[in-house]
């Protein structure tokens, strides 16, 4: 049984009325009761009526009321047992007799009531008390049937208040669980009587009565969660509580007047008096009768005895059902009030509905979700209550509407899973309609409706549930989308200033965004964007979800249905324009089968919202065979089980407009009648009877509700017209009568509503809602997870940004501005999370417009305007907060952000330094000039300085020169207002942390980073193209610094941005013809990039080094200005990364940069230092850079810019490089095959050849020290490769191109130039001659076997001969004359020893022997006798003859004279 099950000894009911919390002792209780007895007797003695009565025998007899009180007084002190063992009726009955007596006046009754109230509050009665149930029944029965004489109005009101007090105390008592359902209903009955009666009494009684009834309802329904529902609820007998209450309402006065014996007026309070009979609340049908009929139709009413038995059980669900039904019936007053679309339905009676709605709200607040566990209570809410709420929702009274909205909010919160169709109807037909100001709703109605919607939007799951249950259900309207559009439109001020309505709508939009933003991170593990595959035809009306409580199951399902619904909406639009083409379009969209069948078309008509119902009616009424089949299939989609004919007809005709032609009507009604007869065969003999009656009902409906029909059909006419239609018999008269009255009272709408926003919730419309609720899919409950936020945000973002932007633009209040900013930030967070890049970029663009930073104002004006504009400050903070936090998803928006940054730079408001790269802190502080290190953003822009001031230009990564504007004239001292404005502005900018945008660019996603770089390049490029480029040079420099810093911070992704960065720097370098800060930053920035990236990007080494070619393309003036610092940076680059440079291309660029400094007075030192670092000890010499380094060293050796020592050092480096050649040959010989070794030898020979040819050039230097050292260096270079088997041809080439050429050129110089130009040439010639002799002897062994050896040898002799003839100042050189014979003799001896020079030698045309001595004689005539004495020569010739002409050779090693041989 569904009733309370309290535990003995436990306090189940608690009330606020208790004063004492400790039960008094036995004696104390006796004293208290004795005091109450005395109080009652004292009041009674005031009236002579209660004196001593005399009878015939003169016996003194007391009145029974006084006697019983006195007897009780005698007993109370004699009771020795605990009070809970004493029957409460013993000490309560005397007081109850006084209350029930019609002889007592109001004062006496009031005191007795107070006594009972006091006993109830003493906790004397609890569940352990003997016969406590009977005692509670006695109290309730006595108080509800209280009678007293009215002596004055004030006393009457006091008694009424005390009645309420006692009954409420009964309900709050611990023993209340022993009350029966009937007693609780009686208590509510009594309360309502008092409330109704109080309307003619004083204001205090009215307020107390209503307040206590609220308390009573709250007390009753607070126990609903505790009640078990173990048995279905049965209606309470033939006369229900609601019907009984209807009887109360049918009386004009609840307290009837009676004339007592002594002539005094008395009041009986048991509802039995009926002297006057007029209802203060018109009721028509009683709610009880309606309830009884409904229960009877559903088969849930048992016989009267069962009902009475149920009502006598401990109170629980039965009484709650009766009470709640009664409360709902109080709202039925609207059914009997004439209303129109623009009339106020309860303008003259607001009190009763407000009171009833308040009680209902209290019940729902306390019962909460427990209503869903009790079908009868839930049915009342689903049907009767919600229907009334729909009606009162259209009330002109804002107070009623507000109360209705509160109830709906509670119902949504507690019971939304059971009210899917009802909630959709209320939102669409009431709240959205009123908020949109449709059908003449007032401003107050709009505001209340909008407030209710905003309250709902603040619920964590409301919007998600609206979207999942309605927008993603093909049979419901798009509540979420309509609400989003409503709020966005309502936030737009069409004309005039912003109103509270606009701000309210804004609050709703922001609340939705905040709710979604708060859910981020609570997504399902699976991807949020589940793909929707709807290829091929599938009957969309049959789609079902397997598990509506499993998000992983229902989320893909609702996404699929939403996809189908979108296509259906397009198809619906096509159908409404042209039905035939519309169906073809639906086939093409796979929403209907390729071959149309009646069932699919009928289901499309039945379950698709938005179709033109006129077109549906015309289609269904068509005589075409296919249309007829569709009509019958359409009728089969309805379930008419258990419905009255008029209800079924309303439901059927609510889905289309009945055609006007009689034949079409005939066909439609035939299909309806056939379907109705199939499901209700017990009522009609055949389907023809159902058809005839349906036709008759249509005619009756037209007759009753057509204003052109003057003479209306009566009930008898209707019954007479339908005689003998049921197979020759009559239908039951009661059935026809009920049908007649139903049609008369509620018209069947022949023109059904085309949309959800109908002006009035008609009965037909409500029947459709209830029918839909029975067929509705389960309500999807969304938790706090972000289940569908991606889909919802796609719909909501655009209108929301537009609406918030408009409000943000027009409002001035700071709190509203902050609300807008909160909305912007929530949108940014969601857009970034779900990768709505376009939304985020649109938001950034919109916000940037509000910063006022792009407004063309003077600097001071701009700063003051910014400081005074709260909107601009908030927008600026929001823009940079979004850029810092969600930069990954900003693309096109970077342009606008950078425009703001550049504006702040021009205003001098950026912090210094703004940007840095990861290694800034590692740089030596000594490389920075003090003034640069301390430069702040407020310093003035300086003109380009000369080279000496640019020694630290390479360290451009500091970016400390964020300069403001030029000051051509002295500035006035700022006043306090200006200083405060500057301070506010700087604080705002500092709080934006703009630097983090660029320093954290390394964390940006690739596409965002690329867009940021492109935006920077674009901004800088626009500045360069402008007419006032020099004025904007500081900004262009700033852009370049940012670009370089971003590049350095993204070294791991350099390939992504390098092309753009390089092209930008290239444009700057090649378009600049004069030294300036911009080109300086470009050049040194490029060098810095190479310095920083080479260690980390070996695969990009060549690419990075190739970029340095730009430096070689600098204009001569620019290059000259920055040559020294450029060389310093190149030197750093080489020292740090020499081991990483391997390719010829890279080294070529590096060496080229160093070579051009050889003749630069300031840069040559650093250039030579870098070259020395490469070549010293062959540390970084490679085959790929050998020739380049040798050539560069030669240039430094030839350069006269530096000291002689540097040229000598350059020569030493060249000579020392031979060691590398030997080493490379040795390594190659040991590691490669023989053929490859030959190739390596050839390559090494070419490098060596390049070396000696370079040295030859230096040997011609005018400076004696350099020239002589070059000759010696060349000599050592020739001797250093003796271990390398150079090809003979290369040696011949060396003699021709290097040695002989050098000897000849030196001789030519000595003969043609003044000794002043070439000092001490004699010594150089001596060195040259020694070099030739040593070189010849070094290669003699290999070259003597070659055909060209004779020519080579004659060349040597020729040059010796020429040197012997040289004269200095007309005199022969003693040194040469001493040296040449010695060298010649030494050479001849070596040739003799090796057998190369022998008398019998036949080499060439003339003998080698003869040619040699012919040439030698020209040099030293006596040399032959010295080398070959006569005796020795004869011996040699004799041996030659004996051996047959074979020359005799001596195996001997060719001695090579040391370099220290002197003449």
PDB file of C-alpha atoms in Angstrom, residues 1074-1178:
ATOM      1  CA  UNK A1074      71.734  53.919 -48.414  1.00  0.00           C
ATOM      2  CA  UNK A1075      72.730  52.824 -44.921  1.00  0.00           C
ATOM      3  CA  UNK A1076      69.745  52.751 -42.554  1.00  0.00           C
ATOM      4  CA  UNK A1077      68.539  50.943 -39.473  1.00  0.00           C
ATOM      5  CA  UNK A1078      66.257  48.642 -41.443  1.00  0.00           C
ATOM      6  CA  UNK A1079      68.928  47.188 -43.679  1.00  0.00           C
ATOM      7  CA  UNK A1080      71.271  46.921 -40.716  1.00  0.00           C
ATOM      8  CA  UNK A1081      68.688  44.868 -38.809  1.00  0.00           C
ATOM      9  CA  UNK A1082      68.035  42.758 -41.878  1.00  0.00           C
ATOM     10  CA  UNK A1083      71.695  41.917 -42.476  1.00  0.00           C
ATOM     11  CA  UNK A1084      72.604  41.217 -38.907  1.00  0.00           C
ATOM     12  CA  UNK A1085      69.364  39.425 -38.301  1.00  0.00           C
ATOM     13  CA  UNK A1086      70.194  37.102 -41.149  1.00  0.00           C
ATOM     14  CA  UNK A1087      73.645  36.491 -39.710  1.00  0.00           C
ATOM     15  CA  UNK A1088      72.190  35.845 -36.300  1.00  0.00           C
ATOM     16  CA  UNK A1089      69.735  33.341 -37.712  1.00  0.00           C
ATOM     17  CA  UNK A1090      72.585  31.465 -39.329  1.00  0.00           C
ATOM     18  CA  UNK A1091      74.629  31.572 -36.111  1.00  0.00           C
ATOM     19  CA  UNK A1092      71.793  30.191 -34.063  1.00  0.00           C
ATOM     20  CA  UNK A1093      70.429  27.599 -36.444  1.00  0.00           C
ATOM     21  CA  UNK A1094      73.547  26.034 -37.919  1.00  0.00           C
ATOM     22  CA  UNK A1095      74.288  23.918 -34.813  1.00  0.00           C
ATOM     23  CA  UNK A1096      70.747  22.498 -34.845  1.00  0.00           C
ATOM     24  CA  UNK A1097      69.948  22.141 -38.517  1.00  0.00           C
ATOM     25  CA  UNK A1098      72.795  20.346 -40.269  1.00  0.00           C
ATOM     26  CA  UNK A1099      70.483  19.441 -43.127  1.00  0.00           C
ATOM     27  CA  UNK A1100      69.873  23.129 -43.704  1.00  0.00           C
ATOM     28  CA  UNK A1101      73.469  24.252 -43.502  1.00  0.00           C
ATOM     29  CA  UNK A1102      73.805  24.957 -47.207  1.00  0.00           C
ATOM     30  CA  UNK A1103      70.406  26.617 -47.364  1.00  0.00           C
ATOM     31  CA  UNK A1104      71.239  28.921 -44.491  1.00  0.00           C
ATOM     32  CA  UNK A1105      74.679  29.743 -45.806  1.00  0.00           C
ATOM     33  CA  UNK A1106      73.302  30.431 -49.277  1.00  0.00           C
ATOM     34  CA  UNK A1107      71.154  33.111 -47.720  1.00  0.00           C
ATOM     35  CA  UNK A1108      74.321  34.982 -46.800  1.00  0.00           C
ATOM     36  CA  UNK A1109      74.783  35.705 -50.478  1.00  0.00           C
ATOM     37  CA  UNK A1110      72.435  38.595 -49.830  1.00  0.00           C
ATOM     38  CA  UNK A1111      75.290  40.336 -48.040  1.00  0.00           C
ATOM     39  CA  UNK A1112      77.337  40.148 -51.191  1.00  0.00           C
ATOM     40  CA  UNK A1113      74.493  41.913 -53.014  1.00  0.00           C
ATOM     41  CA  UNK A1114      74.487  44.909 -50.723  1.00  0.00           C
ATOM     42  CA  UNK A1115      74.898  48.291 -52.305  1.00  0.00           C
ATOM     43  CA  UNK A1116      78.529  49.407 -52.112  1.00  0.00           C
ATOM     44  CA  UNK A1117      77.743  52.243 -49.733  1.00  0.00           C
ATOM     45  CA  UNK A1118      75.732  50.014 -47.454  1.00  0.00           C
ATOM     46  CA  UNK A1119      78.348  47.272 -47.548  1.00  0.00           C
ATOM     47  CA  UNK A1120      81.142  49.682 -46.761  1.00  0.00           C
ATOM     48  CA  UNK A1121      79.261  51.092 -43.772  1.00  0.00           C
ATOM     49  CA  UNK A1122      78.582  47.751 -42.159  1.00  0.00           C
ATOM     50  CA  UNK A1123      81.586  45.786 -43.365  1.00  0.00           C
ATOM     51  CA  UNK A1124      83.349  45.564 -40.017  1.00  0.00           C
ATOM     52  CA  UNK A1125      80.381  44.371 -37.899  1.00  0.00           C
ATOM     53  CA  UNK A1126      79.355  41.999 -40.671  1.00  0.00           C
ATOM     54  CA  UNK A1127      82.835  40.486 -40.615  1.00  0.00           C
ATOM     55  CA  UNK A1128      82.716  40.239 -36.835  1.00  0.00           C
ATOM     56  CA  UNK A1129      79.489  38.256 -37.089  1.00  0.00           C
ATOM     57  CA  UNK A1130      80.884  36.047 -39.850  1.00  0.00           C
ATOM     58  CA  UNK A1131      83.915  35.377 -37.672  1.00  0.00           C
ATOM     59  CA  UNK A1132      81.650  34.336 -34.785  1.00  0.00           C
ATOM     60  CA  UNK A1133      79.689  32.141 -37.129  1.00  0.00           C
ATOM     61  CA  UNK A1134      82.840  30.451 -38.412  1.00  0.00           C
ATOM     62  CA  UNK A1135      84.331  29.900 -35.001  1.00  0.00           C
ATOM     63  CA  UNK A1136      81.129  28.404 -33.686  1.00  0.00           C
ATOM     64  CA  UNK A1137      80.123  26.302 -36.671  1.00  0.00           C
ATOM     65  CA  UNK A1138      83.234  25.561 -38.758  1.00  0.00           C
ATOM     66  CA  UNK A1139      82.966  21.844 -38.125  1.00  0.00           C
ATOM     67  CA  UNK A1140      79.382  21.848 -39.432  1.00  0.00           C
ATOM     68  CA  UNK A1141      80.195  23.400 -42.797  1.00  0.00           C
ATOM     69  CA  UNK A1142      81.091  20.683 -45.275  1.00  0.00           C
ATOM     70  CA  UNK A1143      79.933  21.701 -48.696  1.00  0.00           C
ATOM     71  CA  UNK A1144      81.786  23.724 -51.248  1.00  0.00           C
ATOM     72  CA  UNK A1145      78.798  26.038 -51.660  1.00  0.00           C
ATOM     73  CA  UNK A1146      78.719  26.931 -48.000  1.00  0.00           C
ATOM     74  CA  UNK A1147      82.428  27.530 -47.784  1.00  0.00           C
ATOM     75  CA  UNK A1148      82.414  29.536 -50.978  1.00  0.00           C
ATOM     76  CA  UNK A1149      79.987  32.027 -49.459  1.00  0.00           C
ATOM     77  CA  UNK A1150      81.827  32.201 -46.149  1.00  0.00           C
ATOM     78  CA  UNK A1151      85.246  32.652 -47.758  1.00  0.00           C
ATOM     79  CA  UNK A1152      83.804  35.213 -50.175  1.00  0.00           C
ATOM     80  CA  UNK A1153      82.579  37.269 -47.248  1.00  0.00           C
ATOM     81  CA  UNK A1154      86.006  37.053 -45.683  1.00  0.00           C
ATOM     82  CA  UNK A1155      87.899  37.753 -48.895  1.00  0.00           C
ATOM     83  CA  UNK A1156      86.193  41.035 -49.575  1.00  0.00           C
ATOM     84  CA  UNK A1157      87.456  42.322 -46.247  1.00  0.00           C
ATOM     85  CA  UNK A1158      91.142  41.888 -47.218  1.00  0.00           C
ATOM     86  CA  UNK A1159      91.418  45.438 -48.446  1.00  0.00           C
ATOM     87  CA  UNK A1160      88.935  47.003 -46.003  1.00  0.00           C
ATOM     88  CA  UNK A1161      90.838  49.052 -43.409  1.00  0.00           C
ATOM     89  CA  UNK A1162      88.484  48.175 -40.539  1.00  0.00           C
ATOM     90  CA  UNK A1163      87.155  44.796 -41.422  1.00  0.00           C
ATOM     91  CA  UNK A1164      90.334  43.105 -42.599  1.00  0.00           C
ATOM     92  CA  UNK A1165      91.534  42.292 -39.121  1.00  0.00           C
ATOM     93  CA  UNK A1166      88.421  40.338 -38.227  1.00  0.00           C
ATOM     94  CA  UNK A1167      88.330  38.731 -41.666  1.00  0.00           C
ATOM     95  CA  UNK A1168      91.909  37.549 -41.381  1.00  0.00           C
ATOM     96  CA  UNK A1169      91.269  36.249 -37.886  1.00  0.00           C
ATOM     97  CA  UNK A1170      88.411  34.166 -39.198  1.00  0.00           C
ATOM     98  CA  UNK A1171      90.511  32.859 -42.083  1.00  0.00           C
ATOM     99  CA  UNK A1172      93.374  32.049 -39.750  1.00  0.00           C
ATOM    100  CA  UNK A1173      90.942  30.115 -37.561  1.00  0.00           C
ATOM    101  CA  UNK A1174      90.060  27.990 -40.567  1.00  0.00           C
ATOM    102  CA  UNK A1175      93.570  27.447 -41.954  1.00  0.00           C
ATOM    103  CA  UNK A1176      95.815  27.356 -38.892  1.00  0.00           C
ATOM    104  CA  UNK A1177      97.175  23.860 -38.455  1.00  0.00           C
ATOM    105  CA  UNK A1178      94.707  22.762 -41.089  1.00  0.00           C
TER     106      UNK A1178
END
